[in-house]
Amino acid sequence: MTEQLAKKPLERLWANLKERHVTRIALAYLGVGWGLLETAEFVLGILQTPDWVFRAAVAVVGMGFPVALILSWVFDIRGGQVVRAEADSSGWPKWMKAALATPLLALVITSTYWVWTGYVEEKERSLRPTDLGDEIPIVAVLPIRNLTGDPSLDWFGEGIVNLVRDDLSRSRFLRIASPQKLNAIIGESGNAPDIASLAAEQDIGFVMAGEMLMTPAGIYVSTRLTDTAGGVVLSAKQVESLEPATILEAAGPIATQIRRGLGVPTEEQIKMYVADFAIDNLQAYELYVQGMTHLVSWQVAEAEQAFRQALEISPDFGVAHYRLGLIKWIRSETDEALLDFDKALTDPFLLDRERRYIEAYRLAAAYDLESLEPAINEILEIYPFEIEARVLRAIYVHWEKLKPDDAIDQFRQLTAEEPHNQELWAWLGTYQRLTGDLEAAEKSYSRMRRLAPEAPNTLRMLGLLRQAQGDLPAAERFLQQALTIAPSMRDLRYELAVIKYLQGNVAAAEVQLQAIVANQALSIRDQMMAMKEVAAFREARGDFAGANALFEEYEQPLKTEGVWYAATKSRAAINWLELGDLQRAHEFAQVAIIHTPLVPTRYLFARAMIELAEKNFSAVLDTAKEIEGFALPADNPDRTEEKAAAYLRGLAALARDDLATAQTAFAQAKQLEGYEYALYALGYAQAAVSSGRAQEALEIIDAAVPPDPISPRFDLEKDRVRALLLSAEAELALGRHIEAASRAEDFLARFNAASPDHSAVVRAQTIVNR
């Protein structure tokens, strides 16, 4: 009986719902409401409206649902008119109706509160500090503005900031925006709100700014740390009663203020702050700041002068020795650079970060790549966001160890994080260019050009890219513009000589290179690089004694440079071989093997060529096997060692008239990727001539001889000249005597400084006489 009474009101309610189409209206409302919200989300997303606007749309649709149900219950649509429905006959008590209305009222109140809180959060978001969570904050430190009216105090603004950056950059809890990135972002803007807005767009969360004022009590330095997203001043610091001799004391309190404002542990600070030294050696520190300003602007000569003047005032100034050592190392004055690094490391005021960098650069200068890799990794373990350490890793751990893809990937990451750093774009574009990805290099250099359109390095990079693309006139224009702006810039004169060579004007290229060698104002690196190429042109003419005389004349500078000393000894060994002095050839090859700071493949290769001339074929094969022992792991695509070993085995087989073995070995050398110590294709062509495939040999020679526009390799010029004689042999084998004689004459014209009894000259003369 109770069950029957309970069902009757429900049955009556369900009948009323169907009669008044409440369920149909509910389903229709839900469908239309859902569609409206989907459309609103899409449109509001495009308009980038605040979050609370979409919240309001959701709330309106949600609150409209019970209203639609109530209206459908109260009104009917009959005969095309809306009329009030008949009285409710469900028999439900009033208290139950109130109970049903209560959650509907709660829905309205909750929706209203939800929308309001979204609006309030949107309005207040810019009025509260950023919640960092697990993020590492990026801080930009602006130069202190000099409002004292005394221009002699201008440099202190940058001087204080350098000290503050040095202090903060030691923290593993902070990332410090580089001056280059900051300058690129804010440009000429001096308005604080504009600077904060521009910084925020580049994910810089916090900006420190301040000014110096003159008061009756002395110089007053005031700074504040601002949240760029919220506009809230997180912390501020005032340092009063300063004098010019003590103004740098403000750096320590400012760095502490920034740490406290960001909640970064202050116990990271060192016991002896570098500013103590700067204050005691104010004039030396001023010169150091000037030197760093010049260095950032590519004014290397001016930077060197400033660092030297600083060291004259304070000979123990460690960071000045450090920067001066870097300049010397870049110029390949390796021994002097190492001395400066050693002096820098004795400075008790050095920060831990600087000490680690100096130790790393010392290893790089000594070319101790095995020890350098863990040293860089240690820096990044302690200071994981150091851009400079990651650049070093890309260059010395990846590129120098023949992992170009890893180096390029590292620079891609760096440019994504520091898109305003033109130097990073230069590195990325350079490695893309050197690996032949010219389209990608064009994009990287274009980014660099937008950041620094008139910088000499930008012009230089564009010139090298045009060279690689084959547009030699444009390349020459860019390089000449760069040289006009920065006449002491490294490599520019050499690169202009390369353009002359690629244009076919070998004589002009050699004249330009000789001018570099004679220019005492240039670095040892510039001079020795040019000297090597002048020697290469002498070797190509057959003037082997003249090339060796050049190596002997510049032996001391070559020792100072370091890396090229062993390479020139190896070339001298081959020159002695060409001159017929096998004993001296062996001696020089051995010196090269002993003194090399690198893998000795090149020097073992030279020794094998001497053994081949002696017809000591077993020794050649042993040396080839020794070279293979230095091969890179199998997963590395660079197979330089196996390539060289295969070529040597091919030459040995060819000398023994074992043509099948020779062709197999040469084919392997041709197929493998890696660096070549000679034009290996000429060995394959020689085997083709000997086996009766002279036409194929000519095709091989014609493809191999043109220099690579990206890296033309002057040291292979001798092989390119020798290719003329080999092509004459091929023409002779085809019975084309006139063509053979013509090519032989071309060879003799190019090989005109060789001794008349040189075997190549004798053979060429024989072909001409026929």
PDB file of C-alpha atoms in Angstrom, residues 251-513:
ATOM      1  CA  ALA A 251      77.584  46.129  -5.184  1.00  0.00           C
ATOM      2  CA  GLY A 252      77.554  43.652  -2.279  1.00  0.00           C
ATOM      3  CA  PRO A 253      74.398  45.008  -0.573  1.00  0.00           C
ATOM      4  CA  ILE A 254      72.602  45.250  -3.938  1.00  0.00           C
ATOM      5  CA  ALA A 255      73.327  41.597  -4.768  1.00  0.00           C
ATOM      6  CA  THR A 256      72.102  40.587  -1.304  1.00  0.00           C
ATOM      7  CA  GLN A 257      68.955  42.677  -1.801  1.00  0.00           C
ATOM      8  CA  ILE A 258      68.175  40.833  -5.051  1.00  0.00           C
ATOM      9  CA  ARG A 259      68.695  37.459  -3.412  1.00  0.00           C
ATOM     10  CA  ARG A 260      66.406  38.332  -0.542  1.00  0.00           C
ATOM     11  CA  GLY A 261      63.730  39.718  -2.832  1.00  0.00           C
ATOM     12  CA  LEU A 262      63.653  36.430  -4.762  1.00  0.00           C
ATOM     13  CA  GLY A 263      63.995  34.182  -1.738  1.00  0.00           C
ATOM     14  CA  VAL A 264      67.371  32.886  -2.900  1.00  0.00           C
ATOM     15  CA  PRO A 265      69.740  31.687  -0.149  1.00  0.00           C
ATOM     16  CA  THR A 266      72.095  34.485   0.866  1.00  0.00           C
ATOM     17  CA  GLU A 267      74.591  32.036   2.340  1.00  0.00           C
ATOM     18  CA  GLU A 268      75.835  31.392  -1.203  1.00  0.00           C
ATOM     19  CA  GLN A 269      77.857  34.602  -0.960  1.00  0.00           C
ATOM     20  CA  ILE A 270      81.599  34.216  -0.669  1.00  0.00           C
ATOM     21  CA  LYS A 271      83.619  35.343   2.320  1.00  0.00           C
ATOM     22  CA  MET A 272      85.813  37.702   0.327  1.00  0.00           C
ATOM     23  CA  TYR A 273      83.920  39.694  -2.276  1.00  0.00           C
ATOM     24  CA  VAL A 274      85.684  40.751  -5.465  1.00  0.00           C
ATOM     25  CA  ALA A 275      84.562  44.344  -4.898  1.00  0.00           C
ATOM     26  CA  ASP A 276      87.079  44.550  -2.058  1.00  0.00           C
ATOM     27  CA  PHE A 277      89.837  44.280  -4.640  1.00  0.00           C
ATOM     28  CA  ALA A 278      88.102  46.672  -7.040  1.00  0.00           C
ATOM     29  CA  ILE A 279      87.807  49.334  -4.349  1.00  0.00           C
ATOM     30  CA  ASP A 280      91.465  49.069  -3.434  1.00  0.00           C
ATOM     31  CA  ASN A 281      92.447  49.292  -7.130  1.00  0.00           C
ATOM     32  CA  LEU A 282      89.846  51.706  -8.417  1.00  0.00           C
ATOM     33  CA  GLN A 283      91.748  52.969 -11.446  1.00  0.00           C
ATOM     34  CA  ALA A 284      92.677  49.438 -12.527  1.00  0.00           C
ATOM     35  CA  TYR A 285      89.070  48.332 -12.231  1.00  0.00           C
ATOM     36  CA  GLU A 286      87.889  51.320 -14.267  1.00  0.00           C
ATOM     37  CA  LEU A 287      90.266  50.293 -17.070  1.00  0.00           C
ATOM     38  CA  TYR A 288      89.026  46.709 -16.810  1.00  0.00           C
ATOM     39  CA  VAL A 289      85.420  47.847 -17.249  1.00  0.00           C
ATOM     40  CA  GLN A 290      86.486  49.886 -20.289  1.00  0.00           C
ATOM     41  CA  GLY A 291      88.245  46.824 -21.705  1.00  0.00           C
ATOM     42  CA  MET A 292      85.139  44.665 -21.321  1.00  0.00           C
ATOM     43  CA  THR A 293      83.047  47.342 -23.052  1.00  0.00           C
ATOM     44  CA  HIS A 294      85.472  47.336 -25.991  1.00  0.00           C
ATOM     45  CA  LEU A 295      85.541  43.542 -26.104  1.00  0.00           C
ATOM     46  CA  VAL A 296      81.751  43.278 -26.384  1.00  0.00           C
ATOM     47  CA  SER A 297      81.914  45.743 -29.307  1.00  0.00           C
ATOM     48  CA  TRP A 298      84.570  43.673 -31.180  1.00  0.00           C
ATOM     49  CA  GLN A 299      87.204  46.331 -30.507  1.00  0.00           C
ATOM     50  CA  VAL A 300      89.851  43.789 -29.585  1.00  0.00           C
ATOM     51  CA  ALA A 301      92.885  46.083 -29.890  1.00  0.00           C
ATOM     52  CA  GLU A 302      91.292  48.703 -27.634  1.00  0.00           C
ATOM     53  CA  ALA A 303      90.253  46.013 -25.149  1.00  0.00           C
ATOM     54  CA  GLU A 304      93.793  44.618 -25.027  1.00  0.00           C
ATOM     55  CA  GLN A 305      95.222  48.074 -24.386  1.00  0.00           C
ATOM     56  CA  ALA A 306      92.797  48.675 -21.510  1.00  0.00           C
ATOM     57  CA  PHE A 307      93.603  45.313 -19.885  1.00  0.00           C
ATOM     58  CA  ARG A 308      97.341  45.938 -20.211  1.00  0.00           C
ATOM     59  CA  GLN A 309      96.982  49.379 -18.613  1.00  0.00           C
ATOM     60  CA  ALA A 310      94.990  47.847 -15.762  1.00  0.00           C
ATOM     61  CA  LEU A 311      97.762  45.313 -15.188  1.00  0.00           C
ATOM     62  CA  GLU A 312     100.407  48.038 -15.197  1.00  0.00           C
ATOM     63  CA  ILE A 313      98.606  49.626 -12.252  1.00  0.00           C
ATOM     64  CA  SER A 314      97.785  46.316 -10.553  1.00  0.00           C
ATOM     65  CA  PRO A 315      99.945  43.394 -11.800  1.00  0.00           C
ATOM     66  CA  ASP A 316      98.010  40.847  -9.683  1.00  0.00           C
ATOM     67  CA  PHE A 317      94.589  41.736 -11.113  1.00  0.00           C
ATOM     68  CA  GLY A 318      93.401  38.194 -11.926  1.00  0.00           C
ATOM     69  CA  VAL A 319      90.383  38.813 -14.147  1.00  0.00           C
ATOM     70  CA  ALA A 320      92.414  41.271 -16.267  1.00  0.00           C
ATOM     71  CA  HIS A 321      95.050  38.548 -16.790  1.00  0.00           C
ATOM     72  CA  TYR A 322      92.185  36.177 -17.640  1.00  0.00           C
ATOM     73  CA  ARG A 323      90.705  38.424 -20.341  1.00  0.00           C
ATOM     74  CA  LEU A 324      94.100  39.313 -21.748  1.00  0.00           C
ATOM     75  CA  GLY A 325      94.939  35.604 -21.901  1.00  0.00           C
ATOM     76  CA  LEU A 326      91.765  34.967 -23.886  1.00  0.00           C
ATOM     77  CA  ILE A 327      92.743  37.624 -26.432  1.00  0.00           C
ATOM     78  CA  LYS A 328      96.225  36.127 -26.793  1.00  0.00           C
ATOM     79  CA  TRP A 329      94.828  32.625 -27.152  1.00  0.00           C
ATOM     80  CA  ILE A 330      92.413  33.729 -29.880  1.00  0.00           C
ATOM     81  CA  ARG A 331      95.422  35.162 -31.718  1.00  0.00           C
ATOM     82  CA  SER A 332      97.239  31.823 -31.230  1.00  0.00           C
ATOM     83  CA  GLU A 333      99.868  33.284 -28.904  1.00  0.00           C
ATOM     84  CA  THR A 334      99.408  30.089 -26.936  1.00  0.00           C
ATOM     85  CA  ASP A 335     102.444  30.188 -24.648  1.00  0.00           C
ATOM     86  CA  GLU A 336     101.768  33.765 -23.551  1.00  0.00           C
ATOM     87  CA  ALA A 337      98.089  32.990 -23.068  1.00  0.00           C
ATOM     88  CA  LEU A 338      98.962  30.087 -20.765  1.00  0.00           C
ATOM     89  CA  LEU A 339     101.197  32.379 -18.702  1.00  0.00           C
ATOM     90  CA  ASP A 340      98.355  34.877 -18.275  1.00  0.00           C
ATOM     91  CA  PHE A 341      95.947  32.127 -17.269  1.00  0.00           C
ATOM     92  CA  ASP A 342      98.440  30.874 -14.677  1.00  0.00           C
ATOM     93  CA  LYS A 343      98.856  34.392 -13.260  1.00  0.00           C
ATOM     94  CA  ALA A 344      95.086  34.819 -13.092  1.00  0.00           C
ATOM     95  CA  LEU A 345      94.713  31.618 -11.076  1.00  0.00           C
ATOM     96  CA  THR A 346      96.993  32.988  -8.333  1.00  0.00           C
ATOM     97  CA  ASP A 347      94.559  35.842  -7.569  1.00  0.00           C
ATOM     98  CA  PRO A 348      92.882  35.175  -4.171  1.00  0.00           C
ATOM     99  CA  PHE A 349      89.982  37.477  -5.126  1.00  0.00           C
ATOM    100  CA  LEU A 350      88.829  35.223  -7.973  1.00  0.00           C
ATOM    101  CA  LEU A 351      85.256  33.977  -7.774  1.00  0.00           C
ATOM    102  CA  ASP A 352      84.753  30.230  -8.019  1.00  0.00           C
ATOM    103  CA  ARG A 353      82.993  30.576 -11.358  1.00  0.00           C
ATOM    104  CA  GLU A 354      85.809  32.625 -12.912  1.00  0.00           C
ATOM    105  CA  ARG A 355      88.418  30.228 -11.531  1.00  0.00           C
ATOM    106  CA  ARG A 356      86.680  27.290 -13.172  1.00  0.00           C
ATOM    107  CA  TYR A 357      86.417  29.118 -16.489  1.00  0.00           C
ATOM    108  CA  ILE A 358      90.109  30.036 -16.448  1.00  0.00           C
ATOM    109  CA  GLU A 359      91.045  26.428 -15.752  1.00  0.00           C
ATOM    110  CA  ALA A 360      88.807  25.309 -18.647  1.00  0.00           C
ATOM    111  CA  TYR A 361      90.268  27.826 -21.083  1.00  0.00           C
ATOM    112  CA  ARG A 362      93.758  26.804 -20.018  1.00  0.00           C
ATOM    113  CA  LEU A 363      92.961  23.210 -20.954  1.00  0.00           C
ATOM    114  CA  ALA A 364      91.527  24.379 -24.290  1.00  0.00           C
ATOM    115  CA  ALA A 365      94.652  26.436 -25.026  1.00  0.00           C
ATOM    116  CA  ALA A 366      96.810  23.400 -24.226  1.00  0.00           C
ATOM    117  CA  TYR A 367      94.481  21.336 -26.436  1.00  0.00           C
ATOM    118  CA  ASP A 368      93.848  18.869 -23.632  1.00  0.00           C
ATOM    119  CA  LEU A 369      90.356  17.991 -24.820  1.00  0.00           C
ATOM    120  CA  GLU A 370      90.082  14.877 -22.659  1.00  0.00           C
ATOM    121  CA  SER A 371      90.511  16.919 -19.463  1.00  0.00           C
ATOM    122  CA  LEU A 372      88.469  19.819 -20.831  1.00  0.00           C
ATOM    123  CA  GLU A 373      85.245  17.843 -21.143  1.00  0.00           C
ATOM    124  CA  PRO A 374      84.898  16.971 -17.411  1.00  0.00           C
ATOM    125  CA  ALA A 375      85.957  20.544 -16.509  1.00  0.00           C
ATOM    126  CA  ILE A 376      83.083  21.962 -18.591  1.00  0.00           C
ATOM    127  CA  ASN A 377      80.681  19.408 -17.141  1.00  0.00           C
ATOM    128  CA  GLU A 378      81.644  20.474 -13.616  1.00  0.00           C
ATOM    129  CA  ILE A 379      80.889  24.113 -14.429  1.00  0.00           C
ATOM    130  CA  LEU A 380      77.462  23.148 -15.736  1.00  0.00           C
ATOM    131  CA  GLU A 381      76.726  20.953 -12.726  1.00  0.00           C
ATOM    132  CA  ILE A 382      77.273  23.896 -10.395  1.00  0.00           C
ATOM    133  CA  TYR A 383      76.014  26.648 -12.734  1.00  0.00           C
ATOM    134  CA  PRO A 384      73.607  24.803 -15.070  1.00  0.00           C
ATOM    135  CA  PHE A 385      72.507  27.873 -17.049  1.00  0.00           C
ATOM    136  CA  GLU A 386      75.933  29.194 -18.022  1.00  0.00           C
ATOM    137  CA  ILE A 387      75.757  30.119 -21.705  1.00  0.00           C
ATOM    138  CA  GLU A 388      79.533  30.387 -22.066  1.00  0.00           C
ATOM    139  CA  ALA A 389      80.129  26.879 -20.709  1.00  0.00           C
ATOM    140  CA  ARG A 390      77.566  25.428 -23.082  1.00  0.00           C
ATOM    141  CA  VAL A 391      79.258  27.211 -25.990  1.00  0.00           C
ATOM    142  CA  LEU A 392      82.557  25.666 -24.929  1.00  0.00           C
ATOM    143  CA  ARG A 393      80.917  22.255 -24.795  1.00  0.00           C
ATOM    144  CA  ALA A 394      79.507  22.669 -28.311  1.00  0.00           C
ATOM    145  CA  ILE A 395      82.889  23.708 -29.716  1.00  0.00           C
ATOM    146  CA  TYR A 396      85.342  21.484 -27.855  1.00  0.00           C
ATOM    147  CA  VAL A 397      83.308  18.480 -26.758  1.00  0.00           C
ATOM    148  CA  HIS A 398      81.191  18.167 -29.901  1.00  0.00           C
ATOM    149  CA  TRP A 399      82.704  19.951 -32.916  1.00  0.00           C
ATOM    150  CA  GLU A 400      86.391  19.345 -32.190  1.00  0.00           C
ATOM    151  CA  LYS A 401      85.590  15.693 -31.510  1.00  0.00           C
ATOM    152  CA  LEU A 402      83.915  15.481 -34.923  1.00  0.00           C
ATOM    153  CA  LYS A 403      80.308  15.428 -33.721  1.00  0.00           C
ATOM    154  CA  PRO A 404      78.885  18.252 -35.857  1.00  0.00           C
ATOM    155  CA  ASP A 405      75.222  17.311 -35.355  1.00  0.00           C
ATOM    156  CA  ASP A 406      75.617  17.519 -31.574  1.00  0.00           C
ATOM    157  CA  ALA A 407      77.328  20.910 -31.854  1.00  0.00           C
ATOM    158  CA  ILE A 408      74.557  22.257 -34.084  1.00  0.00           C
ATOM    159  CA  ASP A 409      71.852  20.904 -31.764  1.00  0.00           C
ATOM    160  CA  GLN A 410      73.550  22.611 -28.804  1.00  0.00           C
ATOM    161  CA  PHE A 411      73.596  25.966 -30.591  1.00  0.00           C
ATOM    162  CA  ARG A 412      69.963  25.513 -31.650  1.00  0.00           C
ATOM    163  CA  GLN A 413      69.038  25.161 -27.983  1.00  0.00           C
ATOM    164  CA  LEU A 414      71.127  28.182 -27.058  1.00  0.00           C
ATOM    165  CA  THR A 415      69.573  30.403 -29.727  1.00  0.00           C
ATOM    166  CA  ALA A 416      66.107  29.308 -28.589  1.00  0.00           C
ATOM    167  CA  GLU A 417      66.964  30.397 -25.044  1.00  0.00           C
ATOM    168  CA  GLU A 418      68.959  33.516 -26.015  1.00  0.00           C
ATOM    169  CA  PRO A 419      67.405  34.655 -29.318  1.00  0.00           C
ATOM    170  CA  HIS A 420      68.893  38.151 -28.956  1.00  0.00           C
ATOM    171  CA  ASN A 421      72.496  36.954 -28.722  1.00  0.00           C
ATOM    172  CA  GLN A 422      73.969  37.540 -32.189  1.00  0.00           C
ATOM    173  CA  GLU A 423      77.142  35.599 -31.375  1.00  0.00           C
ATOM    174  CA  LEU A 424      75.130  32.413 -30.842  1.00  0.00           C
ATOM    175  CA  TRP A 425      73.442  32.857 -34.216  1.00  0.00           C
ATOM    176  CA  ALA A 426      76.908  33.354 -35.743  1.00  0.00           C
ATOM    177  CA  TRP A 427      78.149  30.071 -34.275  1.00  0.00           C
ATOM    178  CA  LEU A 428      75.030  28.185 -35.372  1.00  0.00           C
ATOM    179  CA  GLY A 429      75.211  29.597 -38.902  1.00  0.00           C
ATOM    180  CA  THR A 430      78.939  28.857 -39.151  1.00  0.00           C
ATOM    181  CA  TYR A 431      78.569  25.192 -38.290  1.00  0.00           C
ATOM    182  CA  GLN A 432      75.576  24.856 -40.597  1.00  0.00           C
ATOM    183  CA  ARG A 433      77.643  26.437 -43.381  1.00  0.00           C
ATOM    184  CA  LEU A 434      80.656  24.206 -42.754  1.00  0.00           C
ATOM    185  CA  THR A 435      78.468  21.093 -42.891  1.00  0.00           C
ATOM    186  CA  GLY A 436      76.947  22.255 -46.188  1.00  0.00           C
ATOM    187  CA  ASP A 437      73.461  23.142 -44.915  1.00  0.00           C
ATOM    188  CA  LEU A 438      73.484  26.534 -46.625  1.00  0.00           C
ATOM    189  CA  GLU A 439      69.732  27.073 -46.439  1.00  0.00           C
ATOM    190  CA  ALA A 440      69.766  26.747 -42.656  1.00  0.00           C
ATOM    191  CA  ALA A 441      72.892  28.924 -42.453  1.00  0.00           C
ATOM    192  CA  GLU A 442      71.109  31.647 -44.452  1.00  0.00           C
ATOM    193  CA  LYS A 443      68.309  31.725 -41.865  1.00  0.00           C
ATOM    194  CA  SER A 444      70.722  31.864 -38.925  1.00  0.00           C
ATOM    195  CA  TYR A 445      72.788  34.660 -40.451  1.00  0.00           C
ATOM    196  CA  SER A 446      69.590  36.561 -41.291  1.00  0.00           C
ATOM    197  CA  ARG A 447      68.665  36.508 -37.602  1.00  0.00           C
ATOM    198  CA  MET A 448      72.146  37.741 -36.759  1.00  0.00           C
ATOM    199  CA  ARG A 449      71.850  40.517 -39.332  1.00  0.00           C
ATOM    200  CA  ARG A 450      68.575  41.752 -37.822  1.00  0.00           C
ATOM    201  CA  LEU A 451      70.237  41.973 -34.412  1.00  0.00           C
ATOM    202  CA  ALA A 452      73.508  43.595 -35.547  1.00  0.00           C
ATOM    203  CA  PRO A 453      73.206  44.728 -39.179  1.00  0.00           C
ATOM    204  CA  GLU A 454      76.448  46.745 -39.320  1.00  0.00           C
ATOM    205  CA  ALA A 455      78.632  44.653 -37.022  1.00  0.00           C
ATOM    206  CA  PRO A 456      81.851  43.510 -38.744  1.00  0.00           C
ATOM    207  CA  ASN A 457      81.287  39.894 -37.772  1.00  0.00           C
ATOM    208  CA  THR A 458      77.826  39.980 -39.346  1.00  0.00           C
ATOM    209  CA  LEU A 459      79.311  41.241 -42.608  1.00  0.00           C
ATOM    210  CA  ARG A 460      82.049  38.634 -42.418  1.00  0.00           C
ATOM    211  CA  MET A 461      79.585  35.763 -41.896  1.00  0.00           C
ATOM    212  CA  LEU A 462      77.466  36.941 -44.825  1.00  0.00           C
ATOM    213  CA  GLY A 463      80.600  37.120 -46.988  1.00  0.00           C
ATOM    214  CA  LEU A 464      81.572  33.545 -46.137  1.00  0.00           C
ATOM    215  CA  LEU A 465      78.042  32.369 -46.843  1.00  0.00           C
ATOM    216  CA  ARG A 466      78.039  34.033 -50.271  1.00  0.00           C
ATOM    217  CA  GLN A 467      81.395  32.356 -50.924  1.00  0.00           C
ATOM    218  CA  ALA A 468      79.892  28.970 -50.102  1.00  0.00           C
ATOM    219  CA  GLN A 469      76.940  29.753 -52.392  1.00  0.00           C
ATOM    220  CA  GLY A 470      79.318  30.626 -55.238  1.00  0.00           C
ATOM    221  CA  ASP A 471      78.519  34.348 -55.356  1.00  0.00           C
ATOM    222  CA  LEU A 472      82.146  35.479 -55.151  1.00  0.00           C
ATOM    223  CA  PRO A 473      81.620  39.197 -56.003  1.00  0.00           C
ATOM    224  CA  ALA A 474      79.069  39.545 -53.197  1.00  0.00           C
ATOM    225  CA  ALA A 475      81.361  37.640 -50.849  1.00  0.00           C
ATOM    226  CA  GLU A 476      84.233  39.999 -51.623  1.00  0.00           C
ATOM    227  CA  ARG A 477      82.025  43.073 -51.024  1.00  0.00           C
ATOM    228  CA  PHE A 478      80.875  41.875 -47.609  1.00  0.00           C
ATOM    229  CA  LEU A 479      84.375  40.905 -46.488  1.00  0.00           C
ATOM    230  CA  GLN A 480      85.832  44.194 -47.683  1.00  0.00           C
ATOM    231  CA  GLN A 481      83.150  46.139 -45.776  1.00  0.00           C
ATOM    232  CA  ALA A 482      83.984  44.202 -42.615  1.00  0.00           C
ATOM    233  CA  LEU A 483      87.691  44.889 -43.082  1.00  0.00           C
ATOM    234  CA  THR A 484      87.007  48.617 -43.458  1.00  0.00           C
ATOM    235  CA  ILE A 485      85.104  48.679 -40.160  1.00  0.00           C
ATOM    236  CA  ALA A 486      87.452  46.339 -38.249  1.00  0.00           C
ATOM    237  CA  PRO A 487      90.913  46.324 -39.902  1.00  0.00           C
ATOM    238  CA  SER A 488      92.408  44.179 -37.122  1.00  0.00           C
ATOM    239  CA  MET A 489      89.687  41.536 -37.195  1.00  0.00           C
ATOM    240  CA  ARG A 490      91.012  38.003 -37.357  1.00  0.00           C
ATOM    241  CA  ASP A 491      91.027  36.066 -40.656  1.00  0.00           C
ATOM    242  CA  LEU A 492      89.470  38.769 -42.848  1.00  0.00           C
ATOM    243  CA  ARG A 493      92.557  39.367 -44.995  1.00  0.00           C
ATOM    244  CA  TYR A 494      93.061  35.634 -45.351  1.00  0.00           C
ATOM    245  CA  GLU A 495      89.452  35.151 -46.424  1.00  0.00           C
ATOM    246  CA  LEU A 496      89.784  37.856 -49.059  1.00  0.00           C
ATOM    247  CA  ALA A 497      92.825  35.983 -50.430  1.00  0.00           C
ATOM    248  CA  VAL A 498      90.666  32.850 -50.605  1.00  0.00           C
ATOM    249  CA  ILE A 499      88.160  34.751 -52.771  1.00  0.00           C
ATOM    250  CA  LYS A 500      90.951  35.658 -55.202  1.00  0.00           C
ATOM    251  CA  TYR A 501      92.015  32.017 -55.352  1.00  0.00           C
ATOM    252  CA  LEU A 502      88.463  30.803 -56.020  1.00  0.00           C
ATOM    253  CA  GLN A 503      88.167  33.425 -58.773  1.00  0.00           C
ATOM    254  CA  GLY A 504      91.154  31.734 -60.434  1.00  0.00           C
ATOM    255  CA  ASN A 505      93.606  34.524 -59.669  1.00  0.00           C
ATOM    256  CA  VAL A 506      96.231  32.428 -57.873  1.00  0.00           C
ATOM    257  CA  ALA A 507      98.958  35.062 -58.220  1.00  0.00           C
ATOM    258  CA  ALA A 508      96.817  37.752 -56.557  1.00  0.00           C
ATOM    259  CA  ALA A 509      95.904  35.350 -53.761  1.00  0.00           C
ATOM    260  CA  GLU A 510      99.564  34.620 -53.079  1.00  0.00           C
ATOM    261  CA  VAL A 511     100.447  38.330 -53.047  1.00  0.00           C
ATOM    262  CA  GLN A 512      97.725  39.016 -50.484  1.00  0.00           C
ATOM    263  CA  LEU A 513      98.897  36.129 -48.318  1.00  0.00           C
TER     264      LEU A 513
END
